[in-house]
CSV table of C-alpha atoms and ligand atoms in Angstrom, one decimal:
chain,number,residue,atom,x,y,z
U,54,MET,CA,15.5,-9.1,13.2
U,55,ASN,CA,13.9,-6.0,14.0
U,56,LYS,CA,11.0,-5.5,15.6
U,57,ILE,CA,8.3,-2.4,15.8
U,58,GLN,CA,4.9,-2.4,18.0
U,59,ILE,CA,1.8,-1.4,16.2
U,60,LYS,CA,-0.6,0.0,18.9
U,61,THR,CA,-4.1,0.1,18.2
U,62,LYS,CA,-7.0,0.4,20.3
U,63,THR,CA,-8.5,-2.7,19.1
U,64,LYS,CA,-5.3,-4.7,19.2
U,65,ASN,CA,-1.7,-4.6,20.0
U,66,TYR,CA,0.7,-6.5,17.3
U,67,TYR,CA,4.5,-6.6,16.1
U,68,VAL,CA,5.8,-6.4,12.9
U,69,PHE,CA,8.6,-8.4,12.5
U,70,ILE,CA,11.7,-7.5,10.1
U,71,GLY,CA,15.1,-9.3,9.2
U,72,LYS,CA,15.9,-12.1,6.6
U,73,ASP,CA,15.8,-14.4,9.7
U,74,VAL,CA,12.0,-13.4,10.3
U,75,PHE,CA,11.0,-17.4,9.3
U,76,GLU,CA,13.1,-19.1,12.1
U,77,SER,CA,11.0,-17.9,15.1
U,78,PHE,CA,7.9,-17.4,12.7
U,79,GLU,CA,6.1,-21.1,14.2
U,80,ASP,CA,6.8,-19.6,18.0
U,81,PHE,CA,4.2,-16.5,17.1
U,82,ILE,CA,1.1,-19.2,16.1
U,83,PRO,CA,-1.4,-18.6,19.1
U,84,GLU,CA,-1.5,-22.0,20.4
U,85,SER,CA,-5.5,-21.6,20.5
U,86,VAL,CA,-5.0,-21.9,16.6
U,87,SER,CA,-7.0,-24.9,14.9
U,88,LYS,CA,-6.0,-24.8,11.3
U,89,ILE,CA,-3.9,-22.5,8.8
U,90,LEU,CA,-4.9,-21.7,6.3
U,91,PHE,CA,-1.8,-20.4,3.6
U,92,LEU,CA,-2.8,-17.7,1.3
U,93,ILE,CA,0.3,-17.5,-1.2
U,94,ASP,CA,0.2,-15.3,-4.7
U,95,ARG,CA,1.0,-17.7,-7.6
U,96,ASN,CA,4.1,-15.5,-8.5
U,97,VAL,CA,5.5,-15.8,-5.3
U,98,ASN,CA,4.7,-19.2,-5.0
U,99,GLU,CA,6.3,-19.9,-8.3
U,100,LYS,CA,9.9,-17.9,-8.1
U,101,CYS,CA,10.3,-17.9,-4.4
U,102,SER,CA,10.4,-21.2,-3.6
U,103,VAL,CA,13.6,-21.5,-1.7
U,104,LEU,CA,12.4,-19.0,0.6
U,105,LEU,CA,9.2,-20.3,1.0
U,106,LYS,CA,11.0,-23.6,2.3
U,107,LYS,CA,12.2,-21.6,5.2
U,108,ILE,CA,8.4,-21.5,6.6
U,109,LYS,CA,8.5,-24.7,8.2
U,110,LEU,CA,4.7,-24.7,9.0
U,111,LEU,CA,4.0,-24.3,5.2
U,112,ASN,CA,6.4,-27.4,4.3
U,113,LYS,CA,3.9,-28.9,6.5
U,114,SER,CA,0.5,-27.5,5.8
U,115,LYS,CA,-2.3,-29.7,4.2
U,116,TYR,CA,-4.3,-25.9,3.4
U,117,ASN,CA,-2.6,-24.4,0.6
U,118,LEU,CA,-4.5,-22.2,-1.5
U,119,VAL,CA,-2.5,-20.5,-4.6
U,120,ILE,CA,-4.4,-17.4,-5.8
U,121,HIS,CA,-3.5,-15.1,-8.8
U,122,SER,CA,-3.8,-12.0,-7.7
U,123,SER,CA,-4.5,-8.8,-9.9
U,124,GLU,CA,-6.0,-5.7,-9.5
U,125,LYS,CA,-9.0,-7.6,-11.5
U,126,LYS,CA,-9.3,-10.3,-9.2
U,127,LYS,CA,-9.3,-8.5,-6.3
U,128,ASN,CA,-13.0,-8.9,-6.2
U,129,LEU,CA,-16.2,-10.5,-4.5
U,130,ILE,CA,-15.0,-13.7,-7.1
U,131,THR,CA,-11.8,-14.0,-4.9
U,132,THR,CA,-13.4,-13.9,-1.5
U,133,GLN,CA,-15.6,-16.3,-2.2
U,134,HIS,CA,-13.5,-18.7,-3.5
U,135,ILE,CA,-11.4,-18.3,-0.7
U,136,LEU,CA,-14.5,-18.5,1.8
U,137,LYS,CA,-16.0,-21.6,0.3
U,138,TYR,CA,-12.8,-23.4,0.9
U,139,LEU,CA,-12.8,-22.4,4.4
U,140,ILE,CA,-16.1,-24.0,4.8
U,141,GLU,CA,-15.1,-27.2,2.8
U,142,ASN,CA,-12.1,-27.9,4.8
U,143,ASN,CA,-13.9,-27.2,7.8
U,144,PHE,CA,-12.7,-24.3,9.3
U,145,ASP,CA,-13.6,-22.8,12.4
U,146,ARG,CA,-13.7,-19.4,14.8
U,147,ARG,CA,-10.1,-20.8,15.8
U,148,SER,CA,-8.8,-20.9,12.3
U,149,LEU,CA,-5.7,-18.7,11.2
U,150,ILE,CA,-5.0,-17.5,7.8
U,151,VAL,CA,-1.5,-16.8,6.6
U,152,SER,CA,-1.3,-14.5,3.6
U,153,ILE,CA,1.9,-14.3,1.3
U,154,GLY,CA,2.3,-11.7,-1.2
U,155,GLY,CA,1.8,-8.2,-2.1
U,156,GLY,CA,-1.0,-5.8,-0.9
U,157,LEU,CA,-3.8,-7.0,-3.4
U,158,LEU,CA,-3.3,-10.4,-1.9
U,159,GLY,CA,-3.7,-9.1,1.7
U,160,ASP,CA,-6.3,-7.3,1.4
U,161,ILE,CA,-8.2,-9.7,0.0
U,162,ALA,CA,-7.1,-12.0,2.7
U,163,GLY,CA,-7.9,-9.9,5.5
U,164,PHE,CA,-10.8,-9.0,4.3
U,165,SER,CA,-11.8,-12.7,3.7
U,166,ALA,CA,-10.6,-13.5,7.6
U,167,SER,CA,-12.4,-10.3,8.9
U,168,ILE,CA,-15.3,-11.7,7.5
U,169,TYR,CA,-15.6,-15.4,7.9
U,170,MET,CA,-17.2,-16.5,11.1
U,171,ARG,CA,-17.4,-12.9,11.9
U,172,GLY,CA,-14.0,-12.6,12.1
U,173,ILE,CA,-10.9,-15.1,12.5
U,174,LYS,CA,-6.9,-14.7,12.8
U,175,HIS,CA,-4.8,-13.4,9.9
U,176,ILE,CA,-0.9,-13.1,10.0
U,177,GLN,CA,0.4,-11.1,6.9
U,178,ILE,CA,3.9,-12.0,5.1
U,179,PRO,CA,4.0,-9.2,2.4
U,180,THR,CA,6.4,-9.9,-0.3
U,181,THR,CA,6.8,-6.4,-2.2
U,182,ILE,CA,8.1,-3.2,-0.7
U,183,LEU,CA,4.4,-1.4,-1.3
U,184,SER,CA,2.7,-3.9,1.2
U,185,ALA,CA,5.4,-4.2,3.8
U,186,VAL,CA,5.6,-0.4,4.0
U,187,ASP,CA,2.0,0.3,3.8
U,188,SER,CA,-0.9,-2.0,3.3
U,189,SER,CA,0.4,-4.8,5.4
U,190,ILE,CA,0.2,-2.8,8.3
U,191,GLY,CA,-2.6,-0.9,10.2
U,192,GLY,CA,-5.7,-3.2,9.4
U,193,LYS,CA,-6.8,-2.0,5.9
U,194,THR,CA,-8.9,-4.9,3.9
U,195,GLY,CA,-11.1,-4.6,1.2
U,196,VAL,CA,-12.1,-5.4,-2.7
U,197,ASN,CA,-12.5,-3.6,-5.5
U,198,PHE,CA,-16.7,-3.6,-6.8
U,199,TYR,CA,-18.6,-2.0,-9.2
U,200,GLY,CA,-15.0,-0.7,-10.9
U,201,ILE,CA,-14.5,1.3,-7.8
U,202,LYS,CA,-11.1,0.5,-5.9
U,203,ASN,CA,-11.7,-1.0,-2.8
U,204,ILE,CA,-14.7,0.2,-2.2
U,205,ILE,CA,-15.9,-2.9,-0.2
U,206,GLY,CA,-13.7,-3.2,3.0
U,207,THR,CA,-13.0,-3.6,6.7
U,208,PHE,CA,-11.0,-2.2,9.2
U,209,TYR,CA,-9.1,-5.5,10.7
U,210,GLN,CA,-5.9,-5.9,12.3
U,211,PRO,CA,-3.5,-8.5,11.6
U,212,GLU,CA,-2.0,-11.1,14.5
U,213,SER,CA,1.5,-9.8,13.4
U,214,VAL,CA,3.6,-9.7,10.5
U,215,PHE,CA,6.4,-10.7,9.4
U,216,ILE,CA,8.9,-9.3,6.8
U,217,ASN,CA,11.7,-10.7,5.1
U,218,PRO,CA,13.4,-8.3,2.9
U,219,ALA,CA,15.0,-11.1,1.0
U,220,PHE,CA,11.3,-11.3,-0.9
U,221,PHE,CA,12.1,-8.1,-2.7
U,222,TYR,CA,15.4,-8.8,-4.1
U,223,SER,CA,13.3,-10.7,-6.9
U,224,LEU,CA,10.9,-8.3,-7.6
U,225,PRO,CA,10.5,-6.9,-11.2
U,226,LYS,CA,11.9,-3.5,-11.7
U,227,ILE,CA,8.3,-2.0,-12.2
U,228,GLU,CA,6.7,-3.6,-8.7
U,229,VAL,CA,10.3,-2.0,-7.0
U,230,ILE,CA,9.2,1.5,-8.9
U,231,SER,CA,6.1,0.8,-7.4
U,232,GLY,CA,6.9,0.4,-3.9
U,233,LEU,CA,8.9,3.2,-4.3
U,234,GLY,CA,5.7,5.9,-4.6
U,235,GLU,CA,4.5,4.6,-1.3
U,236,LEU,CA,8.3,5.4,0.3
U,237,ILE,CA,8.1,8.6,-1.4
U,238,LYS,CA,5.1,9.5,0.4
U,239,TYR,CA,6.2,8.9,3.9
U,240,ALA,CA,9.0,11.3,2.8
U,241,ILE,CA,6.9,14.0,2.2
U,242,ILE,CA,4.6,13.2,5.7
U,243,ASN,CA,8.0,13.5,7.6
U,244,PRO,CA,10.7,16.2,6.4
U,245,LYS,CA,13.5,13.9,8.3
U,246,LEU,CA,12.9,11.1,5.9
U,247,TYR,CA,12.9,13.4,2.7
U,248,ASP,CA,16.4,15.0,3.7
U,249,PHE,CA,17.4,11.4,4.3
U,250,TYR,CA,16.8,10.4,0.7
U,251,LYS,CA,18.1,13.1,-0.7
U,252,ASN,CA,21.3,12.8,1.2
U,253,GLU,CA,21.8,9.4,-0.1
U,254,THR,CA,20.0,9.6,-3.7
U,255,THR,CA,19.0,6.6,-6.0
U,256,LYS,CA,21.5,4.0,-3.8
U,257,ILE,CA,18.8,4.2,-1.3
U,258,PHE,CA,16.5,2.4,-3.3
U,259,PHE,CA,18.7,0.1,-5.2
U,260,THR,CA,20.9,-1.0,-2.6
U,261,LYS,CA,20.0,-4.0,-0.3
U,262,GLU,CA,21.4,-2.6,3.3
U,263,VAL,CA,19.8,0.8,2.8
U,264,SER,CA,16.8,-0.3,1.9
U,265,ASP,CA,16.1,-2.4,4.4
U,266,GLU,CA,16.8,1.1,6.9
U,267,VAL,CA,14.2,3.0,4.5
U,268,ILE,CA,11.6,0.4,5.4
U,269,LEU,CA,11.8,0.0,8.8
U,270,LYS,CA,11.6,4.0,9.0
U,271,SER,CA,8.4,4.1,7.2
U,272,ILE,CA,6.9,1.8,9.2
U,273,LYS,CA,7.7,3.6,12.1
U,274,ILE,CA,6.0,6.6,11.2
U,275,LYS,CA,2.7,4.5,10.0
U,276,ALA,CA,2.7,2.6,13.1
U,277,ASP,CA,2.7,6.1,15.2
U,278,ILE,CA,0.0,7.3,13.1
U,279,VAL,CA,-2.4,4.4,13.4
U,280,LYS,CA,-1.8,4.4,17.3
U,281,GLU,CA,-3.3,7.7,17.1
U,282,ASP,CA,-6.6,7.4,14.5
U,283,GLU,CA,-6.9,3.4,13.5
U,284,LYS,CA,-10.3,4.0,11.9
U,285,GLU,CA,-9.4,7.3,10.6
U,286,GLU,CA,-12.1,8.9,12.2
U,287,LYS,CA,-10.0,11.6,13.6
U,288,GLY,CA,-8.4,12.6,10.2
U,289,ILE,CA,-5.3,12.2,11.3
U,290,ARG,CA,-4.5,8.8,9.1
U,291,LYS,CA,-6.4,10.6,6.2
U,292,ILE,CA,-2.7,12.0,5.3
U,293,LEU,CA,-1.7,8.5,4.5
U,294,ASN,CA,-4.2,9.0,1.5
U,295,LEU,CA,-2.0,11.7,0.0
U,296,GLY,CA,-1.7,11.4,-3.9
U,297,HIS,CA,-4.3,8.8,-3.1
U,298,THR,CA,-7.3,9.9,-4.6
U,299,PHE,CA,-5.4,11.2,-8.1
U,300,ALA,CA,-3.7,7.4,-8.1
U,301,HIS,CA,-7.1,5.4,-7.6
U,302,GLY,CA,-8.6,7.4,-10.4
U,303,ILE,CA,-5.3,7.0,-12.9
U,304,GLU,CA,-5.1,3.2,-11.7
U,305,SER,CA,-8.9,2.5,-12.7
U,306,ALA,CA,-8.7,4.6,-15.6
U,307,SER,CA,-5.6,3.0,-17.1
U,308,ASN,CA,-7.3,0.0,-16.3
U,309,PHE,CA,-4.4,-1.0,-14.4
U,310,LYS,CA,-1.9,-0.9,-16.4
U,311,LEU,CA,-0.1,1.7,-14.1
U,312,LYS,CA,0.3,0.2,-10.7
U,313,HIS,CA,-0.6,1.3,-7.4
U,314,GLY,CA,2.8,3.0,-6.4
U,315,GLU,CA,3.2,4.5,-9.9
U,316,ALA,CA,0.0,6.3,-9.9
U,317,VAL,CA,0.7,7.2,-6.2
U,318,PHE,CA,4.3,9.0,-7.1
U,319,ILE,CA,2.0,10.7,-10.2
U,320,GLY,CA,-0.5,11.9,-7.8
U,321,ILE,CA,1.6,13.4,-5.4
U,322,ILE,CA,2.9,15.4,-8.0
U,323,LEU,CA,-0.2,16.3,-9.2
U,324,ALA,CA,-1.2,16.9,-5.3
U,325,LEU,CA,1.8,19.1,-5.1
U,326,ILE,CA,0.5,21.3,-8.0
U,327,VAL,CA,-2.7,21.9,-6.7
U,328,SER,CA,-1.4,23.2,-3.3
U,329,ARG,CA,0.7,25.8,-5.5
U,330,LYS,CA,-2.5,26.5,-7.1
U,331,PHE,CA,-3.9,27.7,-4.1
U,332,ASN,CA,-0.4,29.3,-3.2
U,333,LEU,CA,0.0,26.7,-0.1
U,334,ILE,CA,3.5,26.3,-1.4
U,335,GLU,CA,6.3,27.7,-3.6
U,336,GLU,CA,6.8,26.8,-7.1
U,337,GLU,CA,10.1,25.3,-6.1
U,338,ARG,CA,9.1,22.5,-3.6
U,339,ILE,CA,7.5,21.0,-7.1
U,340,LEU,CA,10.5,21.5,-9.0
U,341,ASN,CA,12.4,20.0,-6.4
U,342,PHE,CA,10.5,17.1,-5.8
U,343,ILE,CA,10.7,16.3,-9.6
U,344,ASN,CA,14.3,16.6,-9.7
U,345,ASP,CA,15.1,14.8,-6.4
U,346,PHE,CA,12.9,11.7,-7.9
U,347,ARG,CA,13.8,12.2,-11.6
U,348,PHE,CA,15.2,8.5,-11.3
U,349,ILE,CA,11.7,7.2,-11.4
U,350,THR,CA,10.3,6.4,-14.8
U,351,VAL,CA,6.4,6.9,-15.4
U,352,ASN,CA,4.7,4.1,-17.0
U,353,LYS,CA,4.2,5.0,-20.9
U,354,SER,CA,0.3,4.3,-20.9
U,355,PHE,CA,0.2,7.1,-18.6
U,356,ALA,CA,0.5,9.4,-21.4
U,357,ASN,CA,-2.8,8.1,-23.5
U,358,LEU,CA,-5.0,8.6,-20.4
U,359,ASP,CA,-8.2,9.9,-20.9
U,360,ILE,CA,-8.5,12.6,-18.0
U,361,SER,CA,-12.4,13.0,-18.0
U,362,LYS,CA,-12.2,8.6,-17.1
U,363,VAL,CA,-9.8,9.9,-14.4
U,364,VAL,CA,-11.9,12.1,-13.2
U,365,ASP,CA,-15.1,10.2,-13.3
U,366,PHE,CA,-13.5,7.8,-11.1
U,367,MET,CA,-12.1,10.2,-8.5
U,368,ARG,CA,-15.8,11.3,-8.1
U,369,SER,CA,-16.7,7.6,-6.9
U,370,ASP,CA,-13.8,8.1,-4.1
U,371,LYS,CA,-15.0,7.1,0.0
U,372,LYS,CA,-13.0,10.1,0.4
U,373,ASN,CA,-15.4,12.7,-1.3
U,374,LEU,CA,-18.5,14.9,0.3
U,375,ASN,CA,-21.1,17.3,-0.8
U,376,GLY,CA,-20.5,16.7,-4.6
U,377,LYS,CA,-16.3,18.1,-4.2
U,378,ILE,CA,-13.5,15.8,-4.8
U,379,ASN,CA,-11.6,15.7,-1.5
U,380,LEU,CA,-8.0,15.7,-1.5
U,381,VAL,CA,-5.4,15.0,0.8
U,382,ILE,CA,-2.2,18.0,-0.1
U,383,PRO,CA,0.9,19.4,1.3
U,384,SER,CA,1.4,22.9,2.7
U,385,LYS,CA,4.3,24.5,3.9
U,386,GLU,CA,4.0,23.5,7.8
U,387,LYS,CA,1.6,20.2,7.6
U,388,ILE,CA,-0.5,18.1,5.3
U,389,LEU,CA,-3.6,19.3,4.7
U,390,ILE,CA,-7.1,16.4,4.5
U,391,ASP,CA,-10.3,17.2,3.2
U,392,PHE,CA,-9.4,19.8,1.2
U,393,PRO,CA,-12.3,20.2,-1.4
U,394,VAL,CA,-11.6,21.3,-5.2
U,395,GLU,CA,-14.1,21.6,-8.3
U,396,GLU,CA,-13.6,19.2,-10.8
U,397,LYS,CA,-12.3,22.0,-13.1
U,398,VAL,CA,-8.9,21.9,-11.2
U,399,ILE,CA,-8.7,18.5,-11.2
U,400,TYR,CA,-8.6,18.9,-15.4
U,401,ASN,CA,-6.7,22.4,-14.9
U,402,VAL,CA,-3.5,19.9,-12.7
U,403,PHE,CA,-3.3,17.5,-15.4
U,404,GLU,CA,-2.2,20.3,-17.8
U,405,GLU,CA,0.0,21.6,-16.1
U,406,LEU,CA,1.7,18.2,-14.9
U,407,SER,CA,2.2,17.5,-18.3
U,408,LYS,CA,4.0,20.6,-18.9
U,409,TYR,CA,6.5,19.6,-15.7
U,410,LEU,CA,6.9,16.5,-16.6
U,411,LYS,CA,7.9,17.5,-20.4
U,412,LYS,CA,10.3,20.2,-18.5
U,413,TYR,CA,12.3,17.4,-16.5
U,414,ALA,CA,12.1,14.7,-19.5
U,415,ILE,CA,10.3,12.3,-17.0
U,416,GLN,CA,8.5,9.6,-19.3
Z,722,LIG,N1,-2.7,3.3,2.8
Z,722,LIG,C1,-3.3,3.7,3.3
Z,722,LIG,C2,-3.7,3.6,5.2
Z,722,LIG,O1,-3.3,2.2,5.5
Z,722,LIG,O2,-4.1,4.4,5.8
């Protein structure tokens, strides 16, 4: 079992990674915990029952709530459902929520834990690549509201995170692709990781052993960033939003037919095109990126997107200031944050994107 420490101003905790993490899971439950709610994603409950049996406490637990987590259900109604369950079962301030599922479930669980009685403990067991390398770590919680992604939420660190990569082996291909979007984001942030990916080519992502290594490397990058800037106050953490303003607009405009990581992948290409437009990178970098990751397929529904709808959603992004859309974009030396662009630039880069995708026959 590997472990990585996440140090923040509000809490220090560990991310445990390995196929044996559930063996010692019980030892990490604080003695003071009065009751445990296991919040489990419906898909995981159905498809990973053998793995779930390894969590002994779960088998003994009286309080299990299975949630159908979809982007449309990542809302206040689902939050209320969880809060009601906690109240009806007399959960108190010393209670704990253990969430077992992907990023959607982890975000709702973390949000519910953060507001119930002004905050009860939360342990994350992420079951997708995307949630393991990104959303389960660093304490961002939240739900969608008024059609806007993650517009309501809190910073609330979990007690610990337990990653059992065995969950990933049963993921449908679309979920693996979605996870790749976030993994590749770390490679843009850290050139050493990019080189590692290039040398290992596609086998990194599709063989079990190497993907474990990639997950560890990615979490370490995130741990270093979160340590410096837990609440995105200094700006450093904003680099983790690379490609995300585009991605949130794309996901929302597609009515969530595109998964988050798929949209992040496209968002990263768009961010590179913006950088090129402002002469911050050479065109070669875009071409290399598309070529290096050409095995990643882009969901067909992307072709039918109404770009004006994407821009409407991008306009309501939390990061915007003074009526301009604020982007995170790569430059030659570093990642630039709060890079303001006019809406016409956004329309323009979408036009250019189709040119690139055609050229590389990515569909
Ligand atoms: N997912 C971006 C962050 O955790 O800051």
